[in-house]
Amino acid sequence: MTNPLRYTVNCSLLFTELPLLERPAAARRAGFGAVEFWWPFVEAVPPDRHVDAFVTAIQDAGVRLTGLNFFAGDMPGGDRGLVSWPKRSGEFRDNIDVTVGIGERLGCPAFNALYGNREDGHSASEQDDLAVENLTLAAEAAARIDGVVLVEPVSGADRYPLLTAADALSVIDRVQAPNVGLLADLYHLAVNGDDVDRVIAEHTDRIAHVQIADAPGRNEPGTGTLSLERQLTTLAGNGYSGWIGLEYKPSTTTVDSFGWLPRERRAVAG
Ligand SMILES: O=C(O)C(=O)CO
């Protein structure tokens, strides 16, 4: 790839060969200077010692944390966030200060608030109204540390209602906070049938974070049919200067899966 973009390793999908706390150092050894994580604990409010161990692992590795997902429920079990869930909204609210607190300790600027699947017994509008309230609370907390809250269209979850960039942007418009932005995962958008080139052409200014994987397969770039190199170059040309999250499932070992990205381009300063 020949663009000036900055890459960050998603240590929830990469380096899963290793215990979670060893992954930041492994990313550093592979030549990267930045990592991102899905919520790294099993509960919304983990014990302080678990939070401290996570913070220390990142500090000791000498990498920066560029993104952290809020608690999103049981992800392996199919949950995709609590933001719009009436029954578990309290857990999301309790989690806001813990997540932003970790961000404050590590200088992390971006927090991904997965929206939540549709739930039986609650109307879509009830869930959407709750999501706006919760995203507003999250945005207020993140603003205290100049952070941004991300809203992400996701594929592969039958009852997750945000599939396209337009779906996420309509939520963001309702929240009306300046620090809520689109997480454009080029893999999820493409798999959901969105017109990724058009999203980039029309909405680069609303994209607060980008993630990539190739499709089909959600493996490293070059394993599928997506035009990731061209799309990242266009994003950069349109003024996107944020991080690119490598959020793919390595088709081989994690270290071998970085073959597509020359080592000298892995840890760009800044
Ligand atoms: O659930 C997923 O696949 C995600 O990308 C969450 O950030």
mmCIF file of C-alpha atoms and ligand atoms in Angstrom:
data_model
loop_
_atom_site.group_PDB
_atom_site.id
_atom_site.type_symbol
_atom_site.label_atom_id
_atom_site.label_comp_id
_atom_site.label_asym_id
_atom_site.label_seq_id
_atom_site.Cartn_x
_atom_site.Cartn_y
_atom_site.Cartn_z
ATOM 1 C CA MET A 1 0.000 0.000 0.000
ATOM 2 C CA THR A 2 1.257 3.495 -0.772
ATOM 3 C CA ASN A 3 -0.604 5.877 1.474
ATOM 4 C CA PRO A 4 0.456 7.775 4.601
ATOM 5 C CA LEU A 5 -2.069 6.230 6.941
ATOM 6 C CA ARG A 6 -1.408 5.202 10.531
ATOM 7 C CA TYR A 7 -2.163 1.655 11.569
ATOM 8 C CA THR A 8 -3.288 0.322 14.938
ATOM 9 C CA VAL A 9 -3.556 -3.362 15.816
ATOM 10 C CA ASN A 10 -6.901 -4.609 17.092
ATOM 11 C CA CYS A 11 -5.742 -6.928 19.851
ATOM 12 C CA SER A 12 -9.174 -8.499 20.243
ATOM 13 C CA LEU A 13 -8.963 -10.157 16.814
ATOM 14 C CA LEU A 14 -5.180 -10.231 16.333
ATOM 15 C CA PHE A 15 -2.641 -11.932 18.581
ATOM 16 C CA THR A 16 -5.360 -14.111 20.044
ATOM 17 C CA GLU A 17 -2.699 -16.860 20.186
ATOM 18 C CA LEU A 18 -1.512 -15.003 23.290
ATOM 19 C CA PRO A 19 -3.115 -14.099 26.624
ATOM 20 C CA LEU A 20 -4.766 -10.705 26.365
ATOM 21 C CA LEU A 21 -2.219 -8.868 28.506
ATOM 22 C CA GLU A 22 0.676 -10.118 26.349
ATOM 23 C CA ARG A 23 -0.788 -8.814 23.114
ATOM 24 C CA PRO A 24 0.291 -5.136 23.322
ATOM 25 C CA ALA A 25 3.940 -6.163 23.703
ATOM 26 C CA ALA A 26 3.577 -8.610 20.806
ATOM 27 C CA ALA A 27 2.221 -5.772 18.649
ATOM 28 C CA ARG A 28 5.235 -3.677 19.624
ATOM 29 C CA ARG A 29 7.633 -6.499 18.726
ATOM 30 C CA ALA A 30 5.918 -6.777 15.344
ATOM 31 C CA GLY A 31 6.781 -3.127 14.740
ATOM 32 C CA PHE A 32 3.542 -1.344 15.648
ATOM 33 C CA GLY A 33 3.198 1.635 17.970
ATOM 34 C CA ALA A 34 -0.544 1.523 18.565
ATOM 35 C CA VAL A 35 -3.260 -0.930 19.586
ATOM 36 C CA GLU A 36 -7.015 -0.962 20.065
ATOM 37 C CA PHE A 37 -9.250 -3.340 22.013
ATOM 38 C CA TRP A 38 -12.842 -4.435 22.317
ATOM 39 C CA TRP A 39 -13.920 -4.303 25.962
ATOM 40 C CA PRO A 40 -11.198 -6.465 27.547
ATOM 41 C CA PHE A 41 -13.088 -7.628 30.638
ATOM 42 C CA VAL A 42 -16.077 -9.893 31.223
ATOM 43 C CA GLU A 43 -18.120 -7.414 33.224
ATOM 44 C CA ALA A 44 -19.140 -3.781 32.839
ATOM 45 C CA VAL A 45 -17.347 -2.707 35.999
ATOM 46 C CA PRO A 46 -14.314 -4.914 36.568
ATOM 47 C CA PRO A 47 -12.246 -4.982 39.762
ATOM 48 C CA ASP A 48 -9.672 -2.187 39.945
ATOM 49 C CA ARG A 49 -6.811 -4.685 39.890
ATOM 50 C CA HIS A 50 -7.945 -5.985 36.496
ATOM 51 C CA VAL A 51 -8.129 -2.462 35.106
ATOM 52 C CA ASP A 52 -4.699 -1.681 36.527
ATOM 53 C CA ALA A 53 -3.219 -4.799 34.943
ATOM 54 C CA PHE A 54 -4.640 -3.822 31.539
ATOM 55 C CA VAL A 55 -3.324 -0.265 31.805
ATOM 56 C CA THR A 56 0.091 -1.518 32.916
ATOM 57 C CA ALA A 57 0.301 -4.015 30.034
ATOM 58 C CA ILE A 58 -0.179 -1.207 27.545
ATOM 59 C CA GLN A 59 2.182 1.174 29.297
ATOM 60 C CA ASP A 60 4.890 -1.468 29.703
ATOM 61 C CA ALA A 61 4.603 -2.445 26.035
ATOM 62 C CA GLY A 62 5.353 1.134 25.006
ATOM 63 C CA VAL A 63 2.365 1.359 22.676
ATOM 64 C CA ARG A 64 -0.479 3.801 22.693
ATOM 65 C CA LEU A 65 -4.106 2.787 23.060
ATOM 66 C CA THR A 66 -5.999 4.421 20.197
ATOM 67 C CA GLY A 67 -9.428 2.911 20.718
ATOM 68 C CA LEU A 68 -11.487 0.985 23.268
ATOM 69 C CA ASN A 69 -14.979 -0.483 22.936
ATOM 70 C CA PHE A 70 -17.420 0.112 25.737
ATOM 71 C CA PHE A 71 -18.734 -3.050 27.427
ATOM 72 C CA ALA A 72 -20.867 -4.764 24.782
ATOM 73 C CA GLY A 73 -22.328 -7.766 26.594
ATOM 74 C CA ASP A 74 -21.442 -11.331 25.672
ATOM 75 C CA MET A 75 -19.833 -10.807 22.263
ATOM 76 C CA PRO A 76 -18.996 -14.507 21.625
ATOM 77 C CA GLY A 77 -22.608 -15.290 22.564
ATOM 78 C CA GLY A 78 -23.910 -12.839 19.944
ATOM 79 C CA ASP A 79 -24.445 -9.618 21.893
ATOM 80 C CA ARG A 80 -23.352 -6.471 20.065
ATOM 81 C CA GLY A 81 -23.619 -3.701 22.620
ATOM 82 C CA LEU A 82 -25.963 -2.449 25.319
ATOM 83 C CA VAL A 83 -26.557 1.114 24.160
ATOM 84 C CA SER A 84 -30.124 0.449 23.019
ATOM 85 C CA TRP A 85 -31.070 -2.323 25.465
ATOM 86 C CA PRO A 86 -33.713 -1.310 27.999
ATOM 87 C CA LYS A 87 -32.920 -4.210 30.330
ATOM 88 C CA ARG A 88 -29.180 -3.628 30.440
ATOM 89 C CA SER A 89 -28.880 0.078 29.866
ATOM 90 C CA GLY A 90 -27.824 0.527 33.495
ATOM 91 C CA GLU A 91 -24.761 -1.625 32.886
ATOM 92 C CA PHE A 92 -23.822 0.538 29.912
ATOM 93 C CA ARG A 93 -24.176 3.666 32.028
ATOM 94 C CA ASP A 94 -22.079 2.158 34.816
ATOM 95 C CA ASN A 95 -19.462 1.255 32.243
ATOM 96 C CA ILE A 96 -19.107 4.749 30.788
ATOM 97 C CA ASP A 97 -16.888 6.148 33.530
ATOM 98 C CA VAL A 98 -14.752 3.007 33.695
ATOM 99 C CA THR A 99 -14.118 3.096 29.946
ATOM 100 C CA VAL A 100 -13.431 6.813 29.781
ATOM 101 C CA GLY A 101 -11.311 6.486 32.939
ATOM 102 C CA ILE A 102 -9.070 3.953 31.171
ATOM 103 C CA GLY A 103 -8.955 6.318 28.222
ATOM 104 C CA GLU A 104 -7.888 9.148 30.494
ATOM 105 C CA ARG A 105 -5.070 7.110 32.033
ATOM 106 C CA LEU A 106 -3.750 6.016 28.639
ATOM 107 C CA GLY A 107 -4.503 9.055 26.473
ATOM 108 C CA CYS A 108 -6.962 7.016 24.402
ATOM 109 C CA PRO A 109 -9.126 9.281 22.223
ATOM 110 C CA ALA A 110 -11.888 7.026 20.846
ATOM 111 C CA PHE A 111 -14.577 4.829 22.379
ATOM 112 C CA ASN A 112 -16.738 2.504 20.304
ATOM 113 C CA ALA A 113 -20.327 2.224 21.541
ATOM 114 C CA LEU A 114 -21.831 -0.834 19.866
ATOM 115 C CA TYR A 115 -25.512 -0.117 19.419
ATOM 116 C CA GLY A 116 -27.109 -3.388 20.500
ATOM 117 C CA ASN A 117 -29.300 -5.958 18.785
ATOM 118 C CA ARG A 118 -33.036 -5.541 18.521
ATOM 119 C CA GLU A 119 -34.806 -7.090 21.513
ATOM 120 C CA ASP A 120 -38.151 -8.836 21.698
ATOM 121 C CA GLY A 121 -40.663 -6.949 23.793
ATOM 122 C CA HIS A 122 -39.363 -3.491 22.926
ATOM 123 C CA SER A 123 -40.206 -1.403 19.901
ATOM 124 C CA ALA A 124 -37.469 -0.154 17.604
ATOM 125 C CA SER A 125 -38.342 3.430 18.483
ATOM 126 C CA GLU A 126 -38.096 2.710 22.219
ATOM 127 C CA GLN A 127 -34.645 1.195 21.702
ATOM 128 C CA ASP A 128 -33.584 4.040 19.408
ATOM 129 C CA ASP A 129 -34.694 6.712 21.885
ATOM 130 C CA LEU A 130 -32.749 4.969 24.642
ATOM 131 C CA ALA A 131 -29.687 4.754 22.410
ATOM 132 C CA VAL A 132 -29.780 8.511 21.825
ATOM 133 C CA GLU A 133 -29.919 9.105 25.595
ATOM 134 C CA ASN A 134 -27.055 6.720 26.273
ATOM 135 C CA LEU A 135 -24.876 8.004 23.445
ATOM 136 C CA THR A 136 -25.416 11.526 24.750
ATOM 137 C CA LEU A 137 -24.231 10.465 28.216
ATOM 138 C CA ALA A 138 -21.217 8.688 26.709
ATOM 139 C CA ALA A 139 -20.379 11.721 24.576
ATOM 140 C CA GLU A 140 -20.545 14.028 27.605
ATOM 141 C CA ALA A 141 -18.154 11.782 29.518
ATOM 142 C CA ALA A 142 -15.769 11.428 26.581
ATOM 143 C CA ALA A 143 -15.790 15.187 26.022
ATOM 144 C CA ARG A 144 -14.192 15.648 29.437
ATOM 145 C CA ILE A 145 -11.004 14.123 28.001
ATOM 146 C CA ASP A 146 -11.468 15.410 24.432
ATOM 147 C CA GLY A 147 -12.524 11.938 23.368
ATOM 148 C CA VAL A 148 -14.899 10.859 20.640
ATOM 149 C CA VAL A 149 -17.668 8.256 20.765
ATOM 150 C CA LEU A 150 -17.938 5.993 17.724
ATOM 151 C CA VAL A 151 -21.069 4.485 16.196
ATOM 152 C CA GLU A 152 -20.417 1.431 14.026
ATOM 153 C CA PRO A 153 -22.420 -0.425 11.384
ATOM 154 C CA VAL A 154 -21.690 -4.120 11.885
ATOM 155 C CA SER A 155 -22.267 -7.265 9.799
ATOM 156 C CA GLY A 156 -22.902 -10.821 10.864
ATOM 157 C CA ALA A 157 -25.364 -10.098 13.673
ATOM 158 C CA ASP A 158 -28.923 -10.738 12.489
ATOM 159 C CA ARG A 159 -30.656 -8.339 14.852
ATOM 160 C CA TYR A 160 -28.133 -5.486 14.838
ATOM 161 C CA PRO A 161 -29.988 -2.605 13.196
ATOM 162 C CA LEU A 162 -27.105 -0.422 11.967
ATOM 163 C CA LEU A 163 -25.940 -1.948 8.703
ATOM 164 C CA THR A 164 -24.916 0.982 6.551
ATOM 165 C CA ALA A 165 -23.116 4.261 7.074
ATOM 166 C CA ALA A 166 -26.455 6.016 6.544
ATOM 167 C CA ASP A 167 -27.980 4.008 9.426
ATOM 168 C CA ALA A 168 -25.193 5.095 11.778
ATOM 169 C CA LEU A 169 -25.182 8.701 10.558
ATOM 170 C CA SER A 170 -28.892 9.034 11.248
ATOM 171 C CA VAL A 171 -28.260 7.967 14.856
ATOM 172 C CA ILE A 172 -25.331 10.371 15.132
ATOM 173 C CA ASP A 173 -27.524 13.184 13.777
ATOM 174 C CA ARG A 174 -30.086 12.510 16.499
ATOM 175 C CA VAL A 175 -27.482 12.640 19.265
ATOM 176 C CA GLN A 176 -26.375 16.133 18.279
ATOM 177 C CA ALA A 177 -23.099 16.028 20.168
ATOM 178 C CA PRO A 178 -20.014 17.277 18.337
ATOM 179 C CA ASN A 179 -17.860 14.376 19.521
ATOM 180 C CA VAL A 180 -19.828 11.450 18.108
ATOM 181 C CA GLY A 181 -18.539 10.079 14.807
ATOM 182 C CA LEU A 182 -18.850 7.235 12.350
ATOM 183 C CA LEU A 183 -16.681 4.161 12.716
ATOM 184 C CA ALA A 184 -16.292 3.105 9.092
ATOM 185 C CA ASP A 185 -15.270 -0.534 9.128
ATOM 186 C CA LEU A 186 -14.748 -1.058 5.409
ATOM 187 C CA TYR A 187 -15.270 -4.813 5.814
ATOM 188 C CA HIS A 188 -18.600 -4.582 7.631
ATOM 189 C CA LEU A 189 -19.893 -1.916 5.214
ATOM 190 C CA ALA A 190 -18.945 -3.959 2.145
ATOM 191 C CA VAL A 191 -20.404 -7.201 3.525
ATOM 192 C CA ASN A 192 -23.641 -5.370 4.295
ATOM 193 C CA GLY A 193 -23.834 -4.182 0.688
ATOM 194 C CA ASP A 194 -23.139 -0.520 1.375
ATOM 195 C CA ASP A 195 -21.506 1.526 -1.395
ATOM 196 C CA VAL A 196 -18.158 2.044 0.324
ATOM 197 C CA ASP A 197 -16.722 4.280 -2.409
ATOM 198 C CA ARG A 198 -19.733 6.531 -2.097
ATOM 199 C CA VAL A 199 -19.506 6.612 1.713
ATOM 200 C CA ILE A 200 -15.891 7.728 1.397
ATOM 201 C CA ALA A 201 -16.721 10.281 -1.310
ATOM 202 C CA GLU A 202 -19.614 11.818 0.615
ATOM 203 C CA HIS A 203 -18.791 11.354 4.290
ATOM 204 C CA THR A 204 -15.057 11.303 4.943
ATOM 205 C CA ASP A 205 -15.505 14.368 7.155
ATOM 206 C CA ARG A 206 -17.829 12.386 9.459
ATOM 207 C CA ILE A 207 -15.552 9.373 9.773
ATOM 208 C CA ALA A 208 -13.852 9.375 13.170
ATOM 209 C CA HIS A 209 -12.225 5.962 12.860
ATOM 210 C CA VAL A 210 -11.591 3.349 10.151
ATOM 211 C CA GLN A 211 -11.106 -0.392 10.444
ATOM 212 C CA ILE A 212 -10.201 -2.888 7.738
ATOM 213 C CA ALA A 213 -10.390 -6.557 6.864
ATOM 214 C CA ASP A 214 -10.756 -8.191 3.475
ATOM 215 C CA ALA A 215 -13.916 -9.960 2.327
ATOM 216 C CA PRO A 216 -14.976 -12.657 2.065
ATOM 217 C CA GLY A 217 -13.466 -14.155 5.188
ATOM 218 C CA ARG A 218 -12.586 -11.142 7.349
ATOM 219 C CA ASN A 219 -8.912 -11.999 6.938
ATOM 220 C CA GLU A 220 -5.913 -9.739 6.262
ATOM 221 C CA PRO A 221 -5.831 -7.373 3.253
ATOM 222 C CA GLY A 222 -5.035 -9.217 0.045
ATOM 223 C CA THR A 223 -6.959 -12.378 0.915
ATOM 224 C CA GLY A 224 -10.254 -11.243 -0.603
ATOM 225 C CA THR A 225 -11.754 -8.997 -3.208
ATOM 226 C CA LEU A 226 -12.061 -5.613 -1.521
ATOM 227 C CA SER A 227 -10.221 -2.587 -2.941
ATOM 228 C CA LEU A 228 -8.796 -1.619 0.434
ATOM 229 C CA GLU A 229 -5.625 -0.003 -0.856
ATOM 230 C CA ARG A 230 -7.520 2.246 -3.216
ATOM 231 C CA GLN A 231 -10.135 3.098 -0.605
ATOM 232 C CA LEU A 232 -7.562 3.987 2.054
ATOM 233 C CA THR A 233 -5.700 6.143 -0.429
ATOM 234 C CA THR A 234 -8.919 7.963 -1.287
ATOM 235 C CA LEU A 235 -9.716 8.441 2.393
ATOM 236 C CA ALA A 236 -6.293 9.997 2.935
ATOM 237 C CA GLY A 237 -6.731 12.173 -0.144
ATOM 238 C CA ASN A 238 -10.077 13.353 1.220
ATOM 239 C CA GLY A 239 -8.395 14.436 4.441
ATOM 240 C CA TYR A 240 -8.802 11.443 6.758
ATOM 241 C CA SER A 241 -5.761 11.483 9.039
ATOM 242 C CA GLY A 242 -6.952 9.178 11.817
ATOM 243 C CA TRP A 243 -6.017 5.634 12.658
ATOM 244 C CA ILE A 244 -6.697 2.541 10.572
ATOM 245 C CA GLY A 245 -7.589 -0.364 12.828
ATOM 246 C CA LEU A 246 -6.356 -3.742 11.616
ATOM 247 C CA GLU A 247 -9.418 -5.632 12.753
ATOM 248 C CA TYR A 248 -9.192 -8.898 10.888
ATOM 249 C CA LYS A 249 -8.915 -12.586 11.671
ATOM 250 C CA PRO A 250 -5.440 -13.645 10.574
ATOM 251 C CA SER A 251 -5.567 -16.466 8.026
ATOM 252 C CA THR A 252 -2.241 -17.643 9.432
ATOM 253 C CA THR A 253 -0.275 -16.668 12.531
ATOM 254 C CA THR A 254 -0.765 -13.017 13.425
ATOM 255 C CA VAL A 255 2.873 -12.170 12.728
ATOM 256 C CA ASP A 256 2.770 -13.834 9.299
ATOM 257 C CA SER A 257 -0.482 -12.059 8.505
ATOM 258 C CA PHE A 258 1.358 -8.710 8.459
ATOM 259 C CA GLY A 259 3.182 -9.599 5.236
ATOM 260 C CA TRP A 260 1.028 -7.133 3.283
ATOM 261 C CA LEU A 261 2.321 -4.177 5.376
ATOM 262 C CA PRO A 262 6.071 -3.491 5.217
ATOM 263 C CA ARG A 263 7.598 -3.106 8.671
ATOM 264 C CA GLU A 264 8.695 0.474 8.064
ATOM 265 C CA ARG A 265 5.039 1.475 7.619
ATOM 266 C CA ARG A 266 3.706 -0.119 10.784
ATOM 267 C CA ALA A 267 4.643 2.446 13.439
ATOM 268 C CA VAL A 268 4.168 5.880 11.972
ATOM 269 C CA ALA A 269 4.831 8.593 14.555
ATOM 270 C CA GLY A 270 2.063 10.986 15.468
HETATM 271 O O1 LIG B 1 -18.476 -7.146 16.412
HETATM 272 C C1 LIG B 1 -17.677 -6.817 15.529
HETATM 273 O O2 LIG B 1 -17.465 -7.539 14.545
HETATM 274 C C2 LIG B 1 -16.947 -5.574 15.652
HETATM 275 O O3 LIG B 1 -16.321 -5.160 14.727
HETATM 276 C C3 LIG B 1 -17.016 -4.846 16.965
HETATM 277 O O4 LIG B 1 -16.297 -3.686 17.001
#
